[in-house]
C-alpha cells in the first residue's frame, strides 16, 4: 500500500470506530429497546428486549445459549427469563435428550410479542432511512450484515 492508501484506510477505520460506537451509545440513549417493547404492548425493563429476541431466534434453547445470544451472563439471563416466564412470554420445558436440562421457548403470547417487536423494529428502521433510496438501504443492509457476520466469526474463534 502506498502512503496515501494507508492514510485513507486509517481515516476510514477511525470513521467506522466513531460511527459504530455512536450507534451503540445512541441506541441505548434514545431507549430504542424500550420504545419497541412498549409498541409491542410489553411494559418491562429495556434489558429484556435482547432476551426475547434471543429466544425467538433460537427456538427451544438452554438458558446458557439464550444468555450467550443475548450477550449477557447466565445468571442475568436466568433472572430475565424468570421474569418473562412470570409474564407468560416464555415457558420452560424439559429437554427431551436430557430431562435434567430445561429448555426455554416462547409461549403463544411470547410469539405474538416477538412478532410485534419485529414489526416495531421495522417501523423504526423505516423511519430512520425514510429519505434513503432503495439502493442505499440495500447497500447499507448488505454491508452491515457483512460486518455483523465478521463479528460473529471472530467470536466463534
Short mmCIF file of N, CA and C in Angstrom, two decimals:
data_model
loop_
_atom_site.label_atom_id
_atom_site.label_comp_id
_atom_site.label_asym_id
_atom_site.label_seq_id
_atom_site.Cartn_x
_atom_site.Cartn_y
_atom_site.Cartn_z
N UNK A 1 0.84 -1.19 0.00
CA UNK A 1 0.00 0.00 0.00
C UNK A 1 0.88 1.24 0.00
N UNK A 2 0.49 2.20 -0.79
CA UNK A 2 1.21 3.46 -0.78
C UNK A 2 0.73 4.27 0.42
N UNK A 3 1.52 5.26 0.79
CA UNK A 3 1.22 6.03 2.00
C UNK A 3 -0.15 6.67 1.97
N UNK A 4 -0.58 7.20 0.82
CA UNK A 4 -1.91 7.81 0.72
C UNK A 4 -2.99 6.77 1.02
N UNK A 5 -2.79 5.54 0.56
CA UNK A 5 -3.76 4.47 0.83
C UNK A 5 -3.81 4.15 2.32
N UNK A 6 -2.65 4.16 2.97
CA UNK A 6 -2.59 3.87 4.42
C UNK A 6 -3.33 4.96 5.19
N UNK A 7 -3.11 6.20 4.81
CA UNK A 7 -3.78 7.32 5.48
C UNK A 7 -5.29 7.24 5.24
N UNK A 8 -5.69 6.93 4.02
CA UNK A 8 -7.12 6.83 3.71
C UNK A 8 -7.74 5.68 4.50
N UNK A 9 -7.03 4.56 4.61
CA UNK A 9 -7.55 3.41 5.36
C UNK A 9 -7.70 3.77 6.84
N UNK A 10 -6.70 4.46 7.41
CA UNK A 10 -6.77 4.89 8.81
C UNK A 10 -7.95 5.83 9.03
N UNK A 11 -8.14 6.75 8.12
CA UNK A 11 -9.26 7.69 8.21
C UNK A 11 -10.58 6.93 8.17
N UNK A 12 -10.69 5.96 7.27
CA UNK A 12 -11.92 5.16 7.15
C UNK A 12 -12.15 4.33 8.41
N UNK A 13 -11.09 3.74 8.97
CA UNK A 13 -11.23 2.94 10.19
C UNK A 13 -11.62 3.81 11.38
N UNK A 14 -11.07 5.00 11.46
CA UNK A 14 -11.46 5.93 12.53
C UNK A 14 -12.94 6.31 12.39
N UNK A 15 -13.38 6.54 11.17
CA UNK A 15 -14.79 6.88 10.93
C UNK A 15 -15.69 5.70 11.33
N UNK A 16 -15.27 4.48 10.99
CA UNK A 16 -16.04 3.29 11.38
C UNK A 16 -16.10 3.16 12.89
N UNK A 17 -14.98 3.36 13.56
CA UNK A 17 -14.93 3.28 15.02
C UNK A 17 -15.90 4.29 15.64
N UNK A 18 -15.86 5.50 15.17
CA UNK A 18 -16.74 6.55 15.71
C UNK A 18 -18.21 6.23 15.43
N UNK A 19 -18.51 5.82 14.21
CA UNK A 19 -19.90 5.55 13.84
C UNK A 19 -20.46 4.35 14.60
N UNK A 20 -19.68 3.27 14.71
CA UNK A 20 -20.16 2.08 15.42
C UNK A 20 -20.36 2.38 16.90
N UNK A 21 -19.42 3.10 17.50
CA UNK A 21 -19.55 3.47 18.91
C UNK A 21 -20.76 4.36 19.14
N UNK A 22 -20.95 5.32 18.27
CA UNK A 22 -22.08 6.23 18.40
C UNK A 22 -23.40 5.49 18.21
N UNK A 23 -23.42 4.52 17.29
CA UNK A 23 -24.64 3.75 17.06
C UNK A 23 -25.08 3.03 18.33
N UNK A 24 -24.16 2.39 19.00
CA UNK A 24 -24.49 1.66 20.23
C UNK A 24 -24.91 2.64 21.33
N UNK A 25 -24.13 3.71 21.51
CA UNK A 25 -24.46 4.68 22.56
C UNK A 25 -25.80 5.35 22.32
N UNK A 26 -26.04 5.76 21.10
CA UNK A 26 -27.29 6.46 20.80
C UNK A 26 -28.48 5.53 20.87
N UNK A 27 -28.31 4.29 20.42
CA UNK A 27 -29.41 3.32 20.51
C UNK A 27 -29.80 3.13 21.96
N UNK A 28 -28.82 3.08 22.85
CA UNK A 28 -29.12 2.94 24.27
C UNK A 28 -29.69 4.24 24.83
N UNK A 29 -29.11 5.35 24.42
CA UNK A 29 -29.51 6.63 24.98
C UNK A 29 -30.94 7.00 24.59
N UNK A 30 -31.34 6.69 23.38
CA UNK A 30 -32.70 7.05 22.98
C UNK A 30 -33.69 5.95 23.33
N UNK A 31 -33.23 4.93 23.99
CA UNK A 31 -34.09 3.88 24.51
C UNK A 31 -34.92 3.19 23.43
N UNK A 32 -34.26 2.80 22.35
CA UNK A 32 -34.97 2.10 21.28
C UNK A 32 -35.58 0.80 21.78
N UNK A 33 -34.86 0.08 22.65
CA UNK A 33 -35.41 -1.18 23.18
C UNK A 33 -36.74 -0.91 23.88
N UNK A 34 -36.76 0.10 24.73
CA UNK A 34 -37.98 0.42 25.46
C UNK A 34 -39.10 0.83 24.53
N UNK A 35 -38.76 1.61 23.52
CA UNK A 35 -39.77 2.04 22.55
C UNK A 35 -40.37 0.84 21.83
N UNK A 36 -39.53 -0.10 21.44
CA UNK A 36 -40.03 -1.28 20.75
C UNK A 36 -40.85 -2.17 21.68
N UNK A 37 -40.40 -2.32 22.91
CA UNK A 37 -41.15 -3.13 23.88
C UNK A 37 -42.53 -2.53 24.14
N UNK A 38 -42.58 -1.22 24.33
CA UNK A 38 -43.88 -0.57 24.57
C UNK A 38 -44.80 -0.71 23.36
N UNK A 39 -44.21 -0.56 22.16
CA UNK A 39 -45.02 -0.71 20.94
C UNK A 39 -45.56 -2.13 20.80
N UNK A 40 -44.85 -3.09 21.38
CA UNK A 40 -45.29 -4.48 21.35
C UNK A 40 -46.26 -4.80 22.48
N UNK A 41 -46.55 -3.81 23.32
CA UNK A 41 -47.50 -3.99 24.41
C UNK A 41 -46.91 -4.62 25.65
N UNK A 42 -45.62 -4.48 25.84
CA UNK A 42 -44.95 -5.08 26.99
C UNK A 42 -44.22 -3.99 27.76
N UNK A 43 -44.70 -3.66 28.94
CA UNK A 43 -44.09 -2.61 29.77
C UNK A 43 -43.12 -3.27 30.75
N UNK A 44 -41.91 -3.53 30.26
CA UNK A 44 -40.86 -4.15 31.07
C UNK A 44 -39.57 -3.39 30.87
N UNK A 45 -38.56 -3.73 31.66
CA UNK A 45 -37.27 -3.04 31.52
C UNK A 45 -36.64 -3.35 30.16
N UNK A 46 -35.92 -2.38 29.65
CA UNK A 46 -35.30 -2.47 28.33
C UNK A 46 -34.39 -3.69 28.18
N UNK A 47 -33.77 -4.13 29.27
CA UNK A 47 -32.82 -5.24 29.22
C UNK A 47 -33.46 -6.55 28.79
N UNK A 48 -34.78 -6.65 28.83
CA UNK A 48 -35.45 -7.89 28.43
C UNK A 48 -35.56 -8.03 26.91
N UNK A 49 -35.42 -6.93 26.20
CA UNK A 49 -35.55 -6.96 24.74
C UNK A 49 -34.60 -7.97 24.09
N UNK A 50 -33.29 -7.92 24.36
CA UNK A 50 -32.42 -8.89 23.68
C UNK A 50 -32.69 -10.33 24.10
N UNK A 51 -33.24 -10.54 25.28
CA UNK A 51 -33.55 -11.89 25.74
C UNK A 51 -34.72 -12.46 24.95
N UNK A 52 -35.76 -11.64 24.77
CA UNK A 52 -36.91 -12.08 23.96
C UNK A 52 -36.45 -12.38 22.54
N UNK A 53 -35.63 -11.50 21.98
CA UNK A 53 -35.13 -11.72 20.62
C UNK A 53 -34.30 -12.99 20.53
N UNK A 54 -33.50 -13.26 21.55
CA UNK A 54 -32.66 -14.47 21.53
C UNK A 54 -33.53 -15.72 21.54
N UNK A 55 -34.54 -15.75 22.40
CA UNK A 55 -35.43 -16.92 22.46
C UNK A 55 -36.17 -17.07 21.12
N UNK A 56 -36.62 -15.96 20.56
CA UNK A 56 -37.31 -16.01 19.27
C UNK A 56 -36.40 -16.55 18.17
N UNK A 57 -35.13 -16.14 18.19
CA UNK A 57 -34.19 -16.57 17.16
C UNK A 57 -33.78 -18.03 17.32
N UNK A 58 -33.64 -18.48 18.56
CA UNK A 58 -33.12 -19.82 18.81
C UNK A 58 -34.19 -20.90 18.83
N UNK A 59 -35.41 -20.53 19.19
CA UNK A 59 -36.42 -21.56 19.43
C UNK A 59 -36.10 -22.19 20.78
N UNK A 60 -36.61 -23.40 21.04
CA UNK A 60 -36.30 -24.02 22.33
C UNK A 60 -34.78 -24.11 22.52
N UNK A 61 -34.30 -23.53 23.62
CA UNK A 61 -32.85 -23.47 23.84
C UNK A 61 -32.55 -23.47 25.33
N UNK A 62 -31.33 -23.85 25.66
CA UNK A 62 -30.87 -23.81 27.04
C UNK A 62 -30.69 -22.35 27.47
N UNK A 63 -30.81 -22.14 28.78
CA UNK A 63 -30.65 -20.79 29.34
C UNK A 63 -29.28 -20.23 28.96
N UNK A 64 -28.25 -21.06 29.03
CA UNK A 64 -26.90 -20.59 28.71
C UNK A 64 -26.80 -20.12 27.26
N UNK A 65 -27.48 -20.81 26.35
CA UNK A 65 -27.44 -20.42 24.94
C UNK A 65 -28.22 -19.13 24.70
N UNK A 66 -29.35 -18.99 25.38
CA UNK A 66 -30.13 -17.75 25.27
C UNK A 66 -29.30 -16.59 25.81
N UNK A 67 -28.67 -16.80 26.96
CA UNK A 67 -27.85 -15.74 27.57
C UNK A 67 -26.71 -15.34 26.66
N UNK A 68 -26.01 -16.32 26.10
CA UNK A 68 -24.88 -16.01 25.20
C UNK A 68 -25.36 -15.25 23.98
N UNK A 69 -26.48 -15.66 23.41
CA UNK A 69 -27.01 -14.97 22.23
C UNK A 69 -27.43 -13.55 22.56
N UNK A 70 -27.97 -13.35 23.76
CA UNK A 70 -28.40 -12.01 24.19
C UNK A 70 -27.22 -11.16 24.64
N UNK A 71 -26.05 -11.78 24.81
CA UNK A 71 -24.86 -11.03 25.22
C UNK A 71 -24.83 -10.71 26.70
N UNK A 72 -25.41 -11.59 27.51
CA UNK A 72 -25.43 -11.39 28.96
C UNK A 72 -24.95 -12.66 29.65
N UNK A 73 -24.65 -12.56 30.92
CA UNK A 73 -24.22 -13.71 31.69
C UNK A 73 -25.37 -14.65 32.00
N UNK A 74 -25.06 -15.92 32.30
CA UNK A 74 -26.12 -16.89 32.57
C UNK A 74 -26.98 -16.56 33.79
N UNK A 75 -26.40 -15.95 34.82
CA UNK A 75 -27.19 -15.59 36.00
C UNK A 75 -28.20 -14.51 35.65
N UNK A 76 -27.75 -13.50 34.94
CA UNK A 76 -28.64 -12.43 34.50
C UNK A 76 -29.68 -12.99 33.53
N UNK A 77 -29.25 -13.86 32.63
CA UNK A 77 -30.17 -14.47 31.68
C UNK A 77 -31.26 -15.25 32.39
N UNK A 78 -30.87 -16.02 33.39
CA UNK A 78 -31.84 -16.81 34.15
C UNK A 78 -32.85 -15.89 34.86
N UNK A 79 -32.34 -14.81 35.44
CA UNK A 79 -33.22 -13.85 36.13
C UNK A 79 -34.20 -13.21 35.15
N UNK A 80 -33.70 -12.79 33.99
CA UNK A 80 -34.58 -12.18 32.98
C UNK A 80 -35.60 -13.19 32.46
N UNK A 81 -35.16 -14.43 32.24
CA UNK A 81 -36.09 -15.44 31.75
C UNK A 81 -37.16 -15.76 32.78
N UNK A 82 -36.80 -15.74 34.06
CA UNK A 82 -37.80 -15.96 35.11
C UNK A 82 -38.85 -14.86 35.07
N UNK A 83 -38.42 -13.63 34.86
CA UNK A 83 -39.36 -12.51 34.77
C UNK A 83 -40.28 -12.69 33.56
N UNK A 84 -39.70 -13.08 32.43
CA UNK A 84 -40.50 -13.29 31.23
C UNK A 84 -41.45 -14.49 31.39
N UNK A 85 -41.02 -15.47 32.16
CA UNK A 85 -41.87 -16.63 32.43
C UNK A 85 -43.09 -16.19 33.27
N UNK A 86 -42.86 -15.36 34.27
CA UNK A 86 -43.96 -14.85 35.10
C UNK A 86 -44.96 -14.05 34.27
N UNK A 87 -44.47 -13.38 33.22
CA UNK A 87 -45.33 -12.58 32.35
C UNK A 87 -46.01 -13.42 31.27
N UNK A 88 -45.68 -14.70 31.21
CA UNK A 88 -46.28 -15.58 30.21
C UNK A 88 -45.67 -15.46 28.83
N UNK A 89 -44.48 -14.88 28.73
CA UNK A 89 -43.82 -14.70 27.44
C UNK A 89 -43.02 -15.94 27.05
N UNK A 90 -42.40 -16.58 28.03
CA UNK A 90 -41.64 -17.81 27.79
C UNK A 90 -42.11 -18.90 28.74
N UNK A 91 -41.76 -20.12 28.40
CA UNK A 91 -42.01 -21.25 29.29
C UNK A 91 -40.79 -22.15 29.25
N UNK A 92 -40.60 -22.87 30.34
CA UNK A 92 -39.50 -23.83 30.42
C UNK A 92 -40.08 -25.23 30.26
N UNK A 93 -39.37 -26.03 29.48
CA UNK A 93 -39.75 -27.42 29.29
C UNK A 93 -38.50 -28.28 29.48
N UNK A 94 -38.72 -29.55 29.71
CA UNK A 94 -37.58 -30.47 29.85
C UNK A 94 -37.01 -30.78 28.47
N UNK A 95 -35.69 -30.86 28.41
CA UNK A 95 -35.00 -31.24 27.18
C UNK A 95 -35.28 -32.72 26.92
N UNK A 96 -35.84 -33.07 25.76
CA UNK A 96 -36.12 -34.48 25.50
C UNK A 96 -34.87 -35.35 25.53
N UNK A 97 -33.73 -34.75 25.23
CA UNK A 97 -32.48 -35.51 25.22
C UNK A 97 -31.90 -35.68 26.62
N UNK A 98 -32.26 -34.79 27.55
CA UNK A 98 -31.73 -34.84 28.91
C UNK A 98 -32.73 -34.14 29.84
N UNK A 99 -33.56 -34.92 30.52
CA UNK A 99 -34.64 -34.37 31.34
C UNK A 99 -34.14 -33.48 32.47
N UNK A 100 -32.84 -33.53 32.79
CA UNK A 100 -32.30 -32.66 33.83
C UNK A 100 -32.11 -31.23 33.34
N UNK A 101 -32.14 -31.06 32.04
CA UNK A 101 -31.87 -29.75 31.42
C UNK A 101 -33.19 -29.10 31.01
N UNK A 102 -33.33 -27.82 31.35
CA UNK A 102 -34.52 -27.06 30.96
C UNK A 102 -34.26 -26.33 29.65
N UNK A 103 -35.25 -26.34 28.80
CA UNK A 103 -35.22 -25.54 27.58
C UNK A 103 -36.22 -24.40 27.76
N UNK A 104 -35.92 -23.29 27.15
CA UNK A 104 -36.80 -22.12 27.20
C UNK A 104 -37.32 -21.87 25.80
N UNK A 105 -38.61 -21.58 25.71
CA UNK A 105 -39.21 -21.27 24.41
C UNK A 105 -40.31 -20.24 24.60
N UNK A 106 -40.66 -19.57 23.51
CA UNK A 106 -41.74 -18.59 23.56
C UNK A 106 -43.08 -19.31 23.69
N UNK A 107 -43.95 -18.72 24.45
CA UNK A 107 -45.34 -19.17 24.52
C UNK A 107 -46.07 -18.58 23.32
N UNK A 108 -47.32 -18.95 23.07
CA UNK A 108 -48.08 -18.28 22.00
C UNK A 108 -48.12 -16.76 22.23
N UNK A 109 -48.32 -16.35 23.48
CA UNK A 109 -48.29 -14.91 23.81
C UNK A 109 -46.91 -14.33 23.48
N UNK A 110 -45.85 -15.05 23.80
CA UNK A 110 -44.49 -14.61 23.52
C UNK A 110 -44.23 -14.49 22.02
N UNK A 111 -44.78 -15.41 21.24
CA UNK A 111 -44.62 -15.32 19.78
C UNK A 111 -45.30 -14.07 19.23
N UNK A 112 -46.47 -13.74 19.80
CA UNK A 112 -47.15 -12.51 19.37
C UNK A 112 -46.32 -11.28 19.75
N UNK A 113 -45.74 -11.31 20.95
CA UNK A 113 -44.87 -10.20 21.39
C UNK A 113 -43.68 -10.08 20.45
N UNK A 114 -43.03 -11.21 20.15
CA UNK A 114 -41.85 -11.19 19.26
C UNK A 114 -42.22 -10.65 17.89
N UNK A 115 -43.39 -11.01 17.39
CA UNK A 115 -43.84 -10.51 16.09
C UNK A 115 -44.07 -9.00 16.15
N UNK A 116 -44.70 -8.54 17.22
CA UNK A 116 -44.92 -7.09 17.37
C UNK A 116 -43.59 -6.35 17.53
N UNK A 117 -42.62 -6.97 18.21
CA UNK A 117 -41.28 -6.36 18.33
C UNK A 117 -40.65 -6.22 16.95
N UNK A 118 -40.74 -7.26 16.16
CA UNK A 118 -40.18 -7.23 14.80
C UNK A 118 -40.86 -6.14 13.98
N UNK A 119 -42.20 -6.05 14.07
CA UNK A 119 -42.93 -5.00 13.33
C UNK A 119 -42.52 -3.61 13.80
N UNK A 120 -42.39 -3.45 15.10
CA UNK A 120 -41.99 -2.16 15.67
C UNK A 120 -40.58 -1.78 15.21
N UNK A 121 -39.69 -2.75 15.25
CA UNK A 121 -38.30 -2.51 14.82
C UNK A 121 -38.27 -2.08 13.36
N UNK A 122 -39.05 -2.77 12.52
CA UNK A 122 -39.09 -2.43 11.09
C UNK A 122 -39.64 -1.02 10.87
N UNK A 123 -40.68 -0.65 11.64
CA UNK A 123 -41.25 0.71 11.51
C UNK A 123 -40.21 1.76 11.89
N UNK A 124 -39.49 1.52 12.98
CA UNK A 124 -38.48 2.47 13.42
C UNK A 124 -37.37 2.58 12.38
N UNK A 125 -36.90 1.43 11.90
CA UNK A 125 -35.83 1.45 10.89
C UNK A 125 -36.32 2.13 9.61
N UNK A 126 -37.56 1.88 9.21
CA UNK A 126 -38.11 2.52 8.01
C UNK A 126 -38.12 4.04 8.18
N UNK A 127 -38.47 4.48 9.38
CA UNK A 127 -38.46 5.91 9.67
C UNK A 127 -37.04 6.49 9.59
N UNK A 128 -36.08 5.74 10.14
CA UNK A 128 -34.70 6.23 10.16
C UNK A 128 -34.09 6.36 8.77
N UNK A 129 -34.55 5.54 7.83
CA UNK A 129 -33.98 5.58 6.47
C UNK A 129 -35.00 6.07 5.45
N UNK A 130 -36.00 6.80 5.92
CA UNK A 130 -37.09 7.23 5.03
C UNK A 130 -36.61 8.11 3.88
N UNK A 131 -35.51 8.81 4.07
CA UNK A 131 -35.02 9.67 2.99
C UNK A 131 -33.88 9.02 2.20
N UNK A 132 -33.66 7.72 2.39
CA UNK A 132 -32.65 6.98 1.62
C UNK A 132 -33.33 6.32 0.42
N UNK A 133 -32.56 6.14 -0.63
CA UNK A 133 -33.08 5.40 -1.78
C UNK A 133 -33.11 3.91 -1.44
N UNK A 134 -33.88 3.14 -2.21
CA UNK A 134 -33.90 1.69 -2.02
C UNK A 134 -32.51 1.10 -2.18
N UNK A 135 -31.75 1.63 -3.14
CA UNK A 135 -30.39 1.13 -3.37
C UNK A 135 -29.49 1.42 -2.16
N UNK A 136 -29.65 2.58 -1.55
CA UNK A 136 -28.86 2.90 -0.36
C UNK A 136 -29.21 1.98 0.81
N UNK A 137 -30.48 1.73 1.00
CA UNK A 137 -30.91 0.84 2.08
C UNK A 137 -30.36 -0.56 1.83
N UNK A 138 -30.46 -1.04 0.61
CA UNK A 138 -29.98 -2.38 0.27
C UNK A 138 -28.47 -2.48 0.47
N UNK A 139 -27.74 -1.48 0.02
CA UNK A 139 -26.27 -1.48 0.15
C UNK A 139 -25.86 -1.43 1.63
N UNK A 140 -26.51 -0.57 2.40
CA UNK A 140 -26.21 -0.46 3.82
C UNK A 140 -26.53 -1.78 4.53
N UNK A 141 -27.68 -2.37 4.23
CA UNK A 141 -28.08 -3.64 4.85
C UNK A 141 -27.07 -4.73 4.55
N UNK A 142 -26.64 -4.81 3.30
CA UNK A 142 -25.66 -5.82 2.90
C UNK A 142 -24.33 -5.63 3.62
N UNK A 143 -23.86 -4.39 3.68
CA UNK A 143 -22.57 -4.12 4.34
C UNK A 143 -22.67 -4.31 5.86
N UNK A 144 -23.78 -3.90 6.45
CA UNK A 144 -23.96 -4.09 7.88
C UNK A 144 -24.00 -5.58 8.22
N UNK A 145 -24.70 -6.37 7.40
CA UNK A 145 -24.75 -7.82 7.64
C UNK A 145 -23.36 -8.43 7.51
N UNK A 146 -22.61 -7.98 6.55
CA UNK A 146 -21.23 -8.46 6.39
C UNK A 146 -20.40 -8.15 7.63
N UNK A 147 -20.58 -6.96 8.19
CA UNK A 147 -19.87 -6.54 9.39
C UNK A 147 -20.28 -7.41 10.58
N UNK A 148 -21.58 -7.62 10.74
CA UNK A 148 -22.10 -8.45 11.84
C UNK A 148 -21.60 -9.88 11.70
N UNK A 149 -21.57 -10.40 10.48
CA UNK A 149 -21.05 -11.76 10.26
C UNK A 149 -19.59 -11.87 10.69
N UNK A 150 -18.82 -10.84 10.41
CA UNK A 150 -17.41 -10.85 10.81
C UNK A 150 -17.27 -10.84 12.33
N UNK A 151 -18.13 -10.10 13.00
CA UNK A 151 -18.11 -10.10 14.48
C UNK A 151 -18.42 -11.50 14.99
N UNK A 152 -19.43 -12.14 14.40
CA UNK A 152 -19.80 -13.49 14.83
C UNK A 152 -18.66 -14.48 14.57
N UNK A 153 -18.01 -14.35 13.42
CA UNK A 153 -16.87 -15.23 13.10
C UNK A 153 -15.75 -15.05 14.12
N UNK A 154 -15.49 -13.82 14.48
CA UNK A 154 -14.42 -13.52 15.45
C UNK A 154 -14.76 -14.14 16.79
N UNK A 155 -16.01 -14.04 17.19
CA UNK A 155 -16.44 -14.60 18.48
C UNK A 155 -16.32 -16.12 18.48
N UNK A 156 -16.60 -16.74 17.33
CA UNK A 156 -16.57 -18.20 17.23
C UNK A 156 -15.14 -18.75 17.33
N UNK A 157 -14.15 -17.92 17.03
CA UNK A 157 -12.75 -18.41 17.08
C UNK A 157 -12.26 -18.56 18.48
#
